Short mmCIF file of N, CA, C and O in Angstrom, two decimals:
data_model
loop_
_atom_site.label_atom_id
_atom_site.label_comp_id
_atom_site.label_asym_id
_atom_site.label_seq_id
_atom_site.Cartn_x
_atom_site.Cartn_y
_atom_site.Cartn_z
N MET A 16 -6.99 171.65 162.93
CA MET A 16 -8.00 170.91 163.60
C MET A 16 -7.64 170.07 164.77
O MET A 16 -6.65 169.64 165.17
N SER A 17 -9.26 170.35 165.73
CA SER A 17 -9.09 169.47 166.77
C SER A 17 -9.45 168.26 166.91
O SER A 17 -10.36 167.86 166.11
N ILE A 18 -8.97 167.27 167.60
CA ILE A 18 -9.00 166.01 167.92
C ILE A 18 -10.18 165.94 168.89
O ILE A 18 -10.13 166.44 169.74
N GLN A 19 -11.66 165.46 168.59
CA GLN A 19 -12.42 165.29 169.35
C GLN A 19 -13.01 163.67 169.57
O GLN A 19 -12.97 163.01 168.75
N ALA A 20 -13.36 163.46 171.15
CA ALA A 20 -13.84 162.25 171.24
C ALA A 20 -15.20 162.19 170.76
O ALA A 20 -15.93 162.94 170.54
N GLY A 21 -15.44 160.57 170.20
CA GLY A 21 -16.46 160.33 169.47
C GLY A 21 -16.51 160.36 168.03
O GLY A 21 -17.15 159.57 167.38
N ASN A 22 -15.53 161.02 167.43
CA ASN A 22 -15.34 161.03 166.10
C ASN A 22 -14.53 159.81 165.68
O ASN A 22 -13.54 159.02 166.56
N THR A 23 -14.61 159.31 164.61
CA THR A 23 -13.36 158.39 163.54
C THR A 23 -12.93 158.96 162.75
O THR A 23 -12.98 160.00 162.05
N TYR A 24 -11.27 158.72 162.90
CA TYR A 24 -10.56 159.19 162.13
C TYR A 24 -9.68 158.21 161.16
O TYR A 24 -9.65 156.77 161.89
N ILE A 25 -9.08 158.34 160.15
CA ILE A 25 -8.23 157.56 159.50
C ILE A 25 -6.78 158.35 160.00
O ILE A 25 -6.67 159.25 159.84
N LEU A 26 -5.60 157.52 160.64
CA LEU A 26 -4.29 157.96 160.87
C LEU A 26 -3.50 158.09 159.83
O LEU A 26 -2.97 156.65 159.69
N VAL A 27 -3.08 159.02 159.26
CA VAL A 27 -1.97 159.20 158.22
C VAL A 27 -0.80 159.35 158.77
O VAL A 27 -0.60 160.47 159.04
N ASN A 28 0.20 158.49 158.25
CA ASN A 28 1.77 158.87 158.73
C ASN A 28 2.12 160.06 157.77
O ASN A 28 1.91 160.21 156.50
N ALA A 29 2.60 160.91 158.57
CA ALA A 29 3.17 162.27 157.83
C ALA A 29 4.27 162.11 156.93
O ALA A 29 4.39 162.98 156.05
N LYS A 30 5.00 161.08 157.32
CA LYS A 30 6.02 161.00 156.29
C LYS A 30 5.71 160.32 155.08
O LYS A 30 5.98 160.50 153.67
N SER A 31 4.92 158.90 155.16
CA SER A 31 4.54 157.80 154.08
C SER A 31 3.52 158.21 153.24
O SER A 31 3.06 157.85 152.32
N GLY A 32 2.84 158.84 154.17
CA GLY A 32 0.99 158.85 153.51
C GLY A 32 0.38 157.63 153.44
O GLY A 32 -0.49 157.58 153.17
N THR A 33 1.09 156.55 154.25
CA THR A 33 0.23 155.52 154.38
C THR A 33 -0.72 155.40 155.53
O THR A 33 -0.28 156.46 156.65
N ALA A 34 -1.89 154.84 156.15
CA ALA A 34 -2.54 154.75 156.92
C ALA A 34 -2.16 153.59 158.30
O ALA A 34 -1.87 152.80 157.69
N LEU A 35 -2.47 154.16 159.49
CA LEU A 35 -2.22 152.99 160.61
C LEU A 35 -3.41 151.86 160.21
O LEU A 35 -4.87 152.43 160.33
N ASP A 36 -3.34 150.82 160.21
CA ASP A 36 -3.95 149.76 159.39
C ASP A 36 -3.78 148.46 160.55
O ASP A 36 -2.65 148.06 160.72
N LEU A 37 -5.27 147.91 160.75
CA LEU A 37 -5.16 146.55 161.78
C LEU A 37 -5.16 145.72 160.92
O LEU A 37 -6.24 145.70 160.02
N SER A 38 -4.53 144.75 160.77
CA SER A 38 -4.11 143.82 159.71
C SER A 38 -5.66 142.64 159.61
O SER A 38 -6.12 142.30 160.66
N GLY A 39 -6.04 142.97 158.35
CA GLY A 39 -7.00 141.74 158.12
C GLY A 39 -7.18 140.67 157.95
O GLY A 39 -8.20 139.82 158.13
N THR A 40 -6.00 140.57 157.93
CA THR A 40 -5.58 139.00 157.75
C THR A 40 -5.57 138.27 159.37
O THR A 40 -5.92 137.38 159.46
N ASP A 41 -4.70 138.93 160.18
CA ASP A 41 -4.39 138.16 161.70
C ASP A 41 -5.42 139.17 162.72
O ASP A 41 -5.18 138.59 163.94
N GLY A 42 -5.75 140.15 162.20
CA GLY A 42 -6.54 141.15 163.28
C GLY A 42 -5.72 141.46 164.27
O GLY A 42 -6.09 141.87 165.49
N TYR A 43 -4.41 141.42 164.27
CA TYR A 43 -3.46 141.90 165.43
C TYR A 43 -2.33 142.84 165.00
O TYR A 43 -2.32 143.60 165.74
N SER A 44 -1.87 142.63 163.91
CA SER A 44 -0.67 143.46 163.75
C SER A 44 -1.17 144.80 162.98
O SER A 44 -2.21 144.81 162.60
N VAL A 45 -0.28 145.75 163.85
CA VAL A 45 -0.59 147.09 163.30
C VAL A 45 0.41 147.49 162.33
O VAL A 45 1.57 147.42 162.51
N LEU A 46 -0.07 147.87 161.04
CA LEU A 46 0.70 148.11 159.94
C LEU A 46 0.75 149.32 159.25
O LEU A 46 -0.42 149.99 159.32
N GLY A 47 1.57 149.80 158.42
CA GLY A 47 1.52 151.20 157.53
C GLY A 47 0.81 150.45 155.93
O GLY A 47 1.30 149.32 156.14
N TRP A 48 -0.31 151.13 155.66
CA TRP A 48 -0.73 150.29 154.46
C TRP A 48 -1.38 151.57 153.73
O TRP A 48 -1.90 152.66 154.32
N ASN A 49 -1.55 151.24 152.32
CA ASN A 49 -1.80 152.38 151.80
C ASN A 49 -3.50 152.42 152.03
O ASN A 49 -4.17 151.75 152.24
N GLN A 50 -3.59 154.11 151.72
CA GLN A 50 -5.33 154.00 152.21
C GLN A 50 -6.45 153.48 151.43
O GLN A 50 -5.92 153.68 149.95
N HIS A 51 -7.44 152.87 151.85
CA HIS A 51 -8.20 152.17 151.08
C HIS A 51 -9.58 152.43 151.45
O HIS A 51 -10.42 151.71 150.75
N GLY A 52 -9.53 152.86 152.51
CA GLY A 52 -11.09 153.17 153.29
C GLY A 52 -11.79 152.29 153.85
O GLY A 52 -12.99 152.23 154.30
N GLY A 53 -11.01 151.26 154.13
CA GLY A 53 -11.61 150.03 154.73
C GLY A 53 -11.67 150.32 156.28
O GLY A 53 -11.35 151.06 156.60
N ASP A 54 -12.57 149.65 156.99
CA ASP A 54 -13.13 149.71 158.28
C ASP A 54 -11.81 149.56 159.29
O ASP A 54 -11.37 150.12 160.02
N ASN A 55 -10.75 148.82 158.61
CA ASN A 55 -9.59 148.08 159.46
C ASN A 55 -8.84 149.25 159.64
O ASN A 55 -7.65 149.26 160.61
N GLN A 56 -9.15 150.36 158.79
CA GLN A 56 -8.19 151.68 158.76
C GLN A 56 -8.78 152.88 159.75
O GLN A 56 -8.55 154.06 159.51
N LYS A 57 -10.01 152.34 160.38
CA LYS A 57 -10.83 153.66 160.88
C LYS A 57 -10.73 153.44 162.25
O LYS A 57 -10.98 152.19 162.69
N TRP A 58 -10.49 154.43 163.10
CA TRP A 58 -10.42 154.28 164.67
C TRP A 58 -11.41 155.16 165.27
O TRP A 58 -11.09 156.72 164.86
N GLU A 59 -12.14 155.02 165.93
CA GLU A 59 -12.79 155.82 166.74
C GLU A 59 -12.13 156.13 168.21
O GLU A 59 -11.57 155.32 168.82
N LEU A 60 -12.27 157.56 168.52
CA LEU A 60 -11.42 157.70 169.58
C LEU A 60 -12.59 157.97 170.61
O LEU A 60 -13.67 158.78 170.56
N SER A 61 -11.98 157.64 172.13
CA SER A 61 -12.87 158.09 173.26
C SER A 61 -11.84 158.88 174.04
O SER A 61 -10.41 158.66 173.98
N HIS A 62 -12.15 159.72 175.15
CA HIS A 62 -11.37 160.64 175.78
C HIS A 62 -11.88 160.31 177.26
O HIS A 62 -12.83 160.46 177.62
N ASP A 63 -10.82 159.69 178.27
CA ASP A 63 -11.30 159.53 179.60
C ASP A 63 -9.99 160.11 180.24
O ASP A 63 -9.01 159.60 180.26
N ASN A 64 -10.06 160.71 181.73
CA ASN A 64 -9.16 161.09 182.62
C ASN A 64 -7.94 161.83 181.86
O ASN A 64 -6.64 161.37 181.77
N ASN A 65 -8.14 162.71 180.71
CA ASN A 65 -7.13 163.23 179.95
C ASN A 65 -6.18 162.43 178.85
O ASN A 65 -5.35 162.56 179.00
N GLN A 66 -6.77 161.20 178.85
CA GLN A 66 -6.28 160.17 177.75
C GLN A 66 -7.10 159.73 177.06
O GLN A 66 -8.56 159.86 177.18
N TRP A 67 -6.56 159.36 175.96
CA TRP A 67 -7.33 158.99 174.79
C TRP A 67 -7.23 157.36 174.42
O TRP A 67 -6.26 156.67 174.70
N VAL A 68 -8.07 156.92 173.72
CA VAL A 68 -8.34 155.08 173.49
C VAL A 68 -8.68 155.20 171.96
O VAL A 68 -9.81 156.07 171.79
N PHE A 69 -8.20 154.21 171.01
CA PHE A 69 -8.23 154.22 169.76
C PHE A 69 -9.15 152.69 169.64
O PHE A 69 -8.48 151.87 170.31
N ARG A 70 -10.32 152.99 169.09
CA ARG A 70 -11.02 151.56 169.00
C ARG A 70 -11.19 151.35 167.40
O ARG A 70 -11.69 152.15 166.90
N ASN A 71 -10.86 150.09 166.84
CA ASN A 71 -11.11 149.96 165.77
C ASN A 71 -12.07 150.02 165.28
O ASN A 71 -12.87 149.12 165.90
N VAL A 72 -12.74 150.22 163.99
CA VAL A 72 -14.32 150.13 163.65
C VAL A 72 -14.42 149.03 163.11
O VAL A 72 -15.40 148.07 163.11
N GLY A 73 -13.43 148.44 162.26
CA GLY A 73 -13.71 146.95 161.60
C GLY A 73 -13.75 145.97 162.76
O GLY A 73 -14.61 145.28 162.66
N SER A 74 -12.78 145.80 163.89
CA SER A 74 -12.59 144.75 164.65
C SER A 74 -13.36 144.93 165.95
O SER A 74 -13.65 144.01 167.00
N GLY A 75 -13.30 146.48 166.41
CA GLY A 75 -13.68 146.40 167.85
C GLY A 75 -12.22 146.44 168.77
O GLY A 75 -12.52 146.65 170.09
N LYS A 76 -11.31 145.91 168.28
CA LYS A 76 -10.02 146.10 169.08
C LYS A 76 -9.56 147.22 169.22
O LYS A 76 -10.04 148.25 168.50
N TYR A 77 -8.74 147.19 170.07
CA TYR A 77 -8.11 148.64 170.56
C TYR A 77 -6.53 148.55 170.03
O TYR A 77 -5.70 147.57 170.10
N LEU A 78 -5.93 150.05 170.28
CA LEU A 78 -4.96 149.87 169.83
C LEU A 78 -3.93 150.07 171.16
O LEU A 78 -4.36 150.70 172.25
N GLY A 79 -3.19 149.16 170.89
CA GLY A 79 -2.33 148.60 171.94
C GLY A 79 -0.95 148.06 171.74
O GLY A 79 -0.53 148.25 170.80
N LEU A 80 -0.57 147.70 172.97
CA LEU A 80 1.06 147.08 172.66
C LEU A 80 1.30 145.74 172.95
O LEU A 80 0.19 144.97 173.87
N ALA A 81 2.18 145.10 172.34
CA ALA A 81 2.57 143.64 172.22
C ALA A 81 2.72 143.29 174.14
O ALA A 81 3.42 144.55 174.74
N GLU A 82 2.71 142.29 174.15
CA GLU A 82 3.45 142.00 175.80
C GLU A 82 4.86 142.00 175.68
O GLU A 82 5.52 141.89 174.96
N GLY A 83 5.45 142.47 176.96
CA GLY A 83 6.73 142.51 177.06
C GLY A 83 7.54 143.68 177.72
O GLY A 83 6.38 144.64 177.93
N GLU A 84 8.46 144.09 177.72
CA GLU A 84 9.15 145.23 178.24
C GLU A 84 9.07 146.40 177.27
O GLU A 84 9.41 146.12 175.92
N LEU A 85 8.56 147.53 177.74
CA LEU A 85 8.64 148.54 176.93
C LEU A 85 10.05 149.15 176.33
O LEU A 85 10.78 149.44 177.38
N GLY A 86 10.12 149.28 175.43
CA GLY A 86 11.43 150.02 174.76
C GLY A 86 11.28 150.31 173.22
O GLY A 86 10.30 149.91 172.56
N ASN A 87 12.48 150.75 172.55
CA ASN A 87 12.45 151.18 171.18
C ASN A 87 12.20 149.84 170.26
O ASN A 87 12.57 148.37 170.86
N ASN A 88 11.22 149.95 169.27
CA ASN A 88 11.32 149.02 168.65
C ASN A 88 10.08 148.18 168.66
O ASN A 88 9.74 146.61 168.37
N HIS A 89 9.31 148.16 170.09
CA HIS A 89 8.36 147.49 170.47
C HIS A 89 7.38 147.34 169.72
O HIS A 89 6.61 148.68 169.12
N PRO A 90 6.41 146.12 169.15
CA PRO A 90 5.06 146.50 168.41
C PRO A 90 4.11 147.02 168.96
O PRO A 90 3.56 146.53 170.37
N VAL A 91 3.23 147.72 168.01
CA VAL A 91 2.03 147.96 168.21
C VAL A 91 1.09 147.34 167.81
O VAL A 91 1.01 146.59 166.53
N HIS A 92 0.02 146.64 168.42
CA HIS A 92 -0.81 145.55 168.10
C HIS A 92 -2.71 146.00 168.45
O HIS A 92 -2.68 146.99 169.43
N GLY A 93 -3.28 145.24 167.84
CA GLY A 93 -4.88 145.20 168.17
C GLY A 93 -4.99 144.52 169.49
O GLY A 93 -4.30 143.20 169.45
N VAL A 94 -5.59 145.07 170.40
CA VAL A 94 -5.91 144.00 171.70
C VAL A 94 -7.25 144.29 172.18
O VAL A 94 -8.04 145.04 171.72
N ASN A 95 -7.73 143.37 173.12
CA ASN A 95 -9.02 143.22 173.35
C ASN A 95 -9.45 144.11 174.51
O ASN A 95 -10.78 144.59 174.36
N ASP A 96 -8.48 144.79 175.04
CA ASP A 96 -9.10 145.72 176.29
C ASP A 96 -8.25 147.26 175.90
O ASP A 96 -7.28 147.36 175.47
N PRO A 97 -9.50 148.30 176.41
CA PRO A 97 -8.72 149.54 176.15
C PRO A 97 -7.70 149.63 176.66
O PRO A 97 -7.35 149.36 177.65
N VAL A 98 -6.80 150.58 175.83
CA VAL A 98 -5.26 151.21 176.28
C VAL A 98 -5.33 152.62 175.97
O VAL A 98 -5.74 153.48 175.13
N ALA A 99 -4.98 153.43 177.45
CA ALA A 99 -5.03 154.61 176.97
C ALA A 99 -3.63 155.29 176.64
O ALA A 99 -2.64 154.48 176.71
N TRP A 100 -3.54 156.13 175.54
CA TRP A 100 -2.90 157.25 175.06
C TRP A 100 -2.82 158.47 175.40
O TRP A 100 -4.03 159.05 175.52
N ASP A 101 -1.51 159.13 175.19
CA ASP A 101 -1.64 160.55 175.05
C ASP A 101 -1.46 160.92 173.70
O ASP A 101 -0.58 160.40 172.90
N ILE A 102 -1.80 162.42 173.37
CA ILE A 102 -1.83 162.76 171.95
C ILE A 102 -1.28 164.33 172.27
O ILE A 102 -1.95 164.71 172.84
N PHE A 103 -0.53 164.46 171.57
CA PHE A 103 0.17 165.97 171.58
C PHE A 103 0.40 166.53 170.10
O PHE A 103 1.03 165.86 169.61
N PRO A 104 0.09 167.71 169.98
CA PRO A 104 0.42 168.42 168.35
C PRO A 104 2.17 168.40 168.53
O PRO A 104 3.04 167.97 169.56
N ASP A 105 2.76 168.12 167.27
CA ASP A 105 4.32 168.02 167.15
C ASP A 105 4.57 169.60 167.53
O ASP A 105 4.14 170.48 166.80
N HIS A 106 5.90 169.42 167.63
CA HIS A 106 6.23 170.87 168.47
C HIS A 106 6.89 171.60 166.97
O HIS A 106 6.88 172.60 166.78
N ASP A 107 7.14 170.89 166.07
CA ASP A 107 7.62 171.59 164.68
C ASP A 107 6.66 171.82 163.85
O ASP A 107 6.56 172.72 162.78
N ASN A 108 5.15 170.94 163.88
CA ASN A 108 4.03 171.32 163.08
C ASN A 108 2.92 170.99 163.35
O ASN A 108 2.75 169.74 163.67
N GLU A 109 2.22 171.85 164.19
CA GLU A 109 1.25 171.56 165.02
C GLU A 109 0.14 170.96 164.09
O GLU A 109 -1.00 170.44 164.85
N SER A 110 0.45 170.54 162.90
CA SER A 110 -0.94 170.06 162.07
C SER A 110 -0.92 168.59 162.12
O SER A 110 -1.73 168.05 161.73
N VAL A 111 -0.07 168.21 162.83
CA VAL A 111 0.60 166.71 162.77
C VAL A 111 0.10 166.48 164.41
O VAL A 111 0.73 167.42 165.08
N TYR A 112 0.31 165.38 165.34
CA TYR A 112 0.31 164.61 166.46
C TYR A 112 1.38 163.72 166.67
O TYR A 112 1.38 162.84 165.46
N ARG A 113 1.43 163.67 167.46
CA ARG A 113 2.26 162.28 168.08
C ARG A 113 1.67 161.73 168.86
O ARG A 113 1.07 162.13 170.08
N ILE A 114 1.90 160.10 169.21
CA ILE A 114 0.64 159.48 169.96
C ILE A 114 1.69 158.89 171.07
O ILE A 114 2.62 157.70 170.49
N PHE A 115 1.44 159.15 172.16
CA PHE A 115 2.63 158.67 173.31
C PHE A 115 2.02 157.40 174.19
O PHE A 115 0.67 157.82 174.40
N VAL A 116 2.79 156.61 174.45
CA VAL A 116 2.76 155.87 175.74
C VAL A 116 2.64 156.95 177.20
O VAL A 116 3.39 157.51 177.30
N PRO A 117 1.64 156.75 177.93
CA PRO A 117 1.41 158.24 178.74
C PRO A 117 2.35 157.77 179.62
O PRO A 117 2.92 156.57 180.21
N GLY A 118 3.12 159.20 180.20
CA GLY A 118 4.64 159.09 181.08
C GLY A 118 5.51 158.77 180.70
O GLY A 118 6.27 158.31 181.47
N THR A 119 5.67 158.64 179.31
CA THR A 119 6.92 158.00 178.76
C THR A 119 7.64 158.79 177.56
O THR A 119 6.57 159.83 176.96
N LYS A 120 8.59 158.73 176.95
CA LYS A 120 9.13 159.43 175.87
C LYS A 120 9.04 158.53 174.61
O LYS A 120 9.06 159.17 173.18
N PHE A 121 7.97 157.39 174.74
CA PHE A 121 7.85 156.58 173.78
C PHE A 121 6.53 156.93 172.81
O PHE A 121 5.36 157.18 173.32
N ASN A 122 6.97 156.88 171.47
CA ASN A 122 5.51 157.40 170.94
C ASN A 122 5.43 156.20 169.33
O ASN A 122 6.25 155.57 169.06
N VAL A 123 4.32 156.17 169.12
CA VAL A 123 4.19 155.61 167.81
C VAL A 123 5.10 155.78 166.25
O VAL A 123 4.70 156.86 166.08
N ASP A 124 5.40 155.08 165.81
CA ASP A 124 6.48 154.93 164.73
C ASP A 124 6.21 154.28 163.90
O ASP A 124 6.40 153.03 163.82
N LEU A 125 6.35 154.90 162.72
CA LEU A 125 6.20 153.78 161.67
C LEU A 125 7.72 153.60 161.34
O LEU A 125 8.67 154.23 160.72
N SER A 126 8.07 152.01 160.97
CA SER A 126 9.01 151.39 161.06
C SER A 126 9.91 151.78 160.04
O SER A 126 9.40 152.30 159.00
N ASP A 127 11.45 151.80 159.76
CA ASP A 127 12.41 152.03 158.90
C ASP A 127 12.15 153.45 158.35
O ASP A 127 12.06 153.52 157.14
N HIS A 128 12.27 154.29 159.41
CA HIS A 128 11.99 155.73 159.05
C HIS A 128 10.86 156.11 157.92
O HIS A 128 10.96 157.15 157.34
N GLY A 129 9.76 155.39 158.25
CA GLY A 129 8.61 155.84 157.45
C GLY A 129 8.58 155.06 156.40
O GLY A 129 8.15 156.12 155.44
N ASN A 130 9.05 153.99 156.40
CA ASN A 130 8.90 153.09 154.87
C ASN A 130 7.64 153.13 154.38
O ASN A 130 6.34 152.60 155.22
N PRO A 131 7.17 153.70 153.09
CA PRO A 131 5.77 153.55 152.50
C PRO A 131 5.65 152.53 151.97
O PRO A 131 4.40 152.54 151.53
N ASP A 132 6.13 151.07 151.87
CA ASP A 132 5.68 150.10 151.79
C ASP A 132 4.73 149.54 152.27
O ASP A 132 4.49 149.44 153.71
N ASN A 133 3.33 149.15 151.89
CA ASN A 133 2.48 148.07 152.48
C ASN A 133 2.90 146.77 153.42
O ASN A 133 4.05 146.32 153.15
N GLY A 134 2.63 147.14 154.55
CA GLY A 134 3.22 145.90 155.54
C GLY A 134 4.11 146.34 156.44
O GLY A 134 4.45 145.85 157.23
N THR A 135 4.63 147.79 156.21
CA THR A 135 5.67 147.99 157.17
C THR A 135 5.06 148.41 158.83
O THR A 135 3.84 148.63 158.98
N PRO A 136 5.89 147.51 159.42
CA PRO A 136 5.55 147.35 161.03
C PRO A 136 5.18 148.83 161.72
O PRO A 136 6.16 149.70 161.18
N VAL A 137 4.30 149.05 162.64
CA VAL A 137 3.99 150.17 163.40
C VAL A 137 4.68 149.61 165.02
O VAL A 137 4.24 148.86 165.32
N THR A 138 5.43 150.33 165.39
CA THR A 138 5.99 150.40 166.67
C THR A 138 6.07 151.53 167.69
O THR A 138 5.55 152.70 167.37
N ILE A 139 6.55 151.37 168.64
CA ILE A 139 6.93 152.74 169.73
C ILE A 139 8.49 152.55 169.26
O ILE A 139 9.26 151.75 169.32
N TRP A 140 8.86 153.88 169.40
CA TRP A 140 10.35 154.32 169.64
C TRP A 140 10.06 155.95 170.67
O TRP A 140 9.24 156.51 170.72
N GLY A 141 11.26 156.05 171.32
CA GLY A 141 11.76 157.13 171.77
C GLY A 141 11.58 158.11 170.76
O GLY A 141 12.14 158.57 169.60
N LYS A 142 10.87 159.44 171.07
CA LYS A 142 10.84 160.54 170.50
C LYS A 142 12.15 161.05 170.15
O LYS A 142 12.64 161.38 170.90
N TRP A 143 12.20 161.30 169.03
CA TRP A 143 13.09 162.23 168.10
C TRP A 143 12.68 163.25 167.51
O TRP A 143 11.98 163.13 166.62
N GLN A 144 13.04 164.38 167.63
CA GLN A 144 12.69 165.80 166.85
C GLN A 144 12.83 165.47 165.37
O GLN A 144 11.59 166.17 165.20
N ALA A 145 13.73 164.97 164.80
CA ALA A 145 13.19 165.27 163.25
C ALA A 145 12.44 163.62 162.78
O ALA A 145 12.53 163.51 161.52
N GLY A 146 11.90 162.97 163.75
CA GLY A 146 11.09 161.85 163.43
C GLY A 146 9.38 161.94 162.80
O GLY A 146 8.77 161.98 163.45
N VAL A 147 9.74 162.69 161.55
CA VAL A 147 8.49 162.74 160.62
C VAL A 147 7.68 161.38 160.92
O VAL A 147 6.14 161.63 160.88
N ASN A 148 8.48 160.56 160.67
CA ASN A 148 7.53 159.28 160.79
C ASN A 148 7.33 158.72 161.91
O ASN A 148 6.13 157.93 162.07
N GLN A 149 7.29 159.82 163.09
CA GLN A 149 6.41 159.46 164.23
C GLN A 149 5.53 160.59 164.30
O GLN A 149 5.08 160.57 165.58
N THR A 150 5.06 161.26 163.32
CA THR A 150 4.04 161.98 163.09
C THR A 150 2.71 161.63 162.20
O THR A 150 3.07 161.08 161.43
N TRP A 151 1.33 161.95 163.09
CA TRP A 151 0.19 161.66 162.26
C TRP A 151 -0.77 162.49 161.81
O TRP A 151 -1.16 163.23 162.74
N ARG A 152 -1.28 162.21 160.84
CA ARG A 152 -2.43 163.34 160.41
C ARG A 152 -3.71 162.50 160.99
O ARG A 152 -3.86 161.39 160.44
N PHE A 153 -4.78 163.17 161.52
CA PHE A 153 -5.80 162.44 161.98
C PHE A 153 -7.09 163.05 160.93
O PHE A 153 -7.38 164.33 160.87
N GLU A 154 -7.25 162.24 159.83
CA GLU A 154 -8.12 162.64 158.67
C GLU A 154 -9.53 161.91 159.04
O GLU A 154 -9.78 160.72 159.17
N GLN A 155 -10.65 162.86 159.06
CA GLN A 155 -11.90 162.37 159.28
C GLN A 155 -12.77 162.41 157.87
O GLN A 155 -12.67 163.39 157.31
N GLY A 156 -13.30 160.83 157.85
CA GLY A 156 -14.20 160.98 156.54
C GLY A 156 -13.63 161.22 155.32
O GLY A 156 -14.40 161.63 154.37
N LYS A 157 -12.42 160.82 155.10
CA LYS A 157 -11.49 161.06 153.86
C LYS A 157 -10.66 159.73 153.84
O LYS A 157 -10.09 159.16 154.53
N TYR A 158 -10.64 159.25 152.41
CA TYR A 158 -9.59 158.23 152.15
C TYR A 158 -9.35 158.25 150.61
O TYR A 158 -9.99 159.17 150.00
N PHE A 159 -8.28 157.69 150.32
CA PHE A 159 -7.89 157.78 148.77
C PHE A 159 -7.60 155.99 148.77
O PHE A 159 -7.55 155.22 149.03
N LEU A 160 -8.19 155.88 146.83
CA LEU A 160 -8.25 154.15 146.77
C LEU A 160 -6.96 153.92 145.83
O LEU A 160 -6.23 154.95 145.59
N ASP A 161 -6.68 152.98 146.30
CA ASP A 161 -5.32 152.13 145.72
C ASP A 161 -5.59 152.57 144.07
O ASP A 161 -6.53 152.05 143.92
N GLN A 162 -4.65 152.73 143.89
CA GLN A 162 -4.53 152.86 142.27
C GLN A 162 -4.66 151.13 141.61
O GLN A 162 -4.01 150.37 142.25
N VAL A 163 -5.39 150.80 140.67
CA VAL A 163 -5.71 149.57 140.15
C VAL A 163 -4.68 149.45 139.00
O VAL A 163 -4.33 150.34 138.49
#
């Protein structure tokens, strides 16, 4: 599957199966959460100057970074202004992608080695090859309901 600008995706962690979720509680935290089809788990992509921008359908906020020095375990947050990202297929499995801070080795990482529990923080971390928790499936128009 190729990622296309203008499309809306649910980003699913390849290890945990949880979705990249902009917190409906604080509108700021980005967490791993069971897929429920809510707009806070849907991200519209745009492409400019060979980089990508993720805009949350529910809030209009952008996928970005907390303020502070860039490094391992740096939080990913919803922010008010567009933030550019690089997206590349994973070298070991080209059906999943890594989302990088441009010009760095840092990519979006589901914390605790891909902990599948709701509320697991999403951070950036230096790329490590065995890091399936750093890879994401871009699913368009598909979601699973939580078990009742």
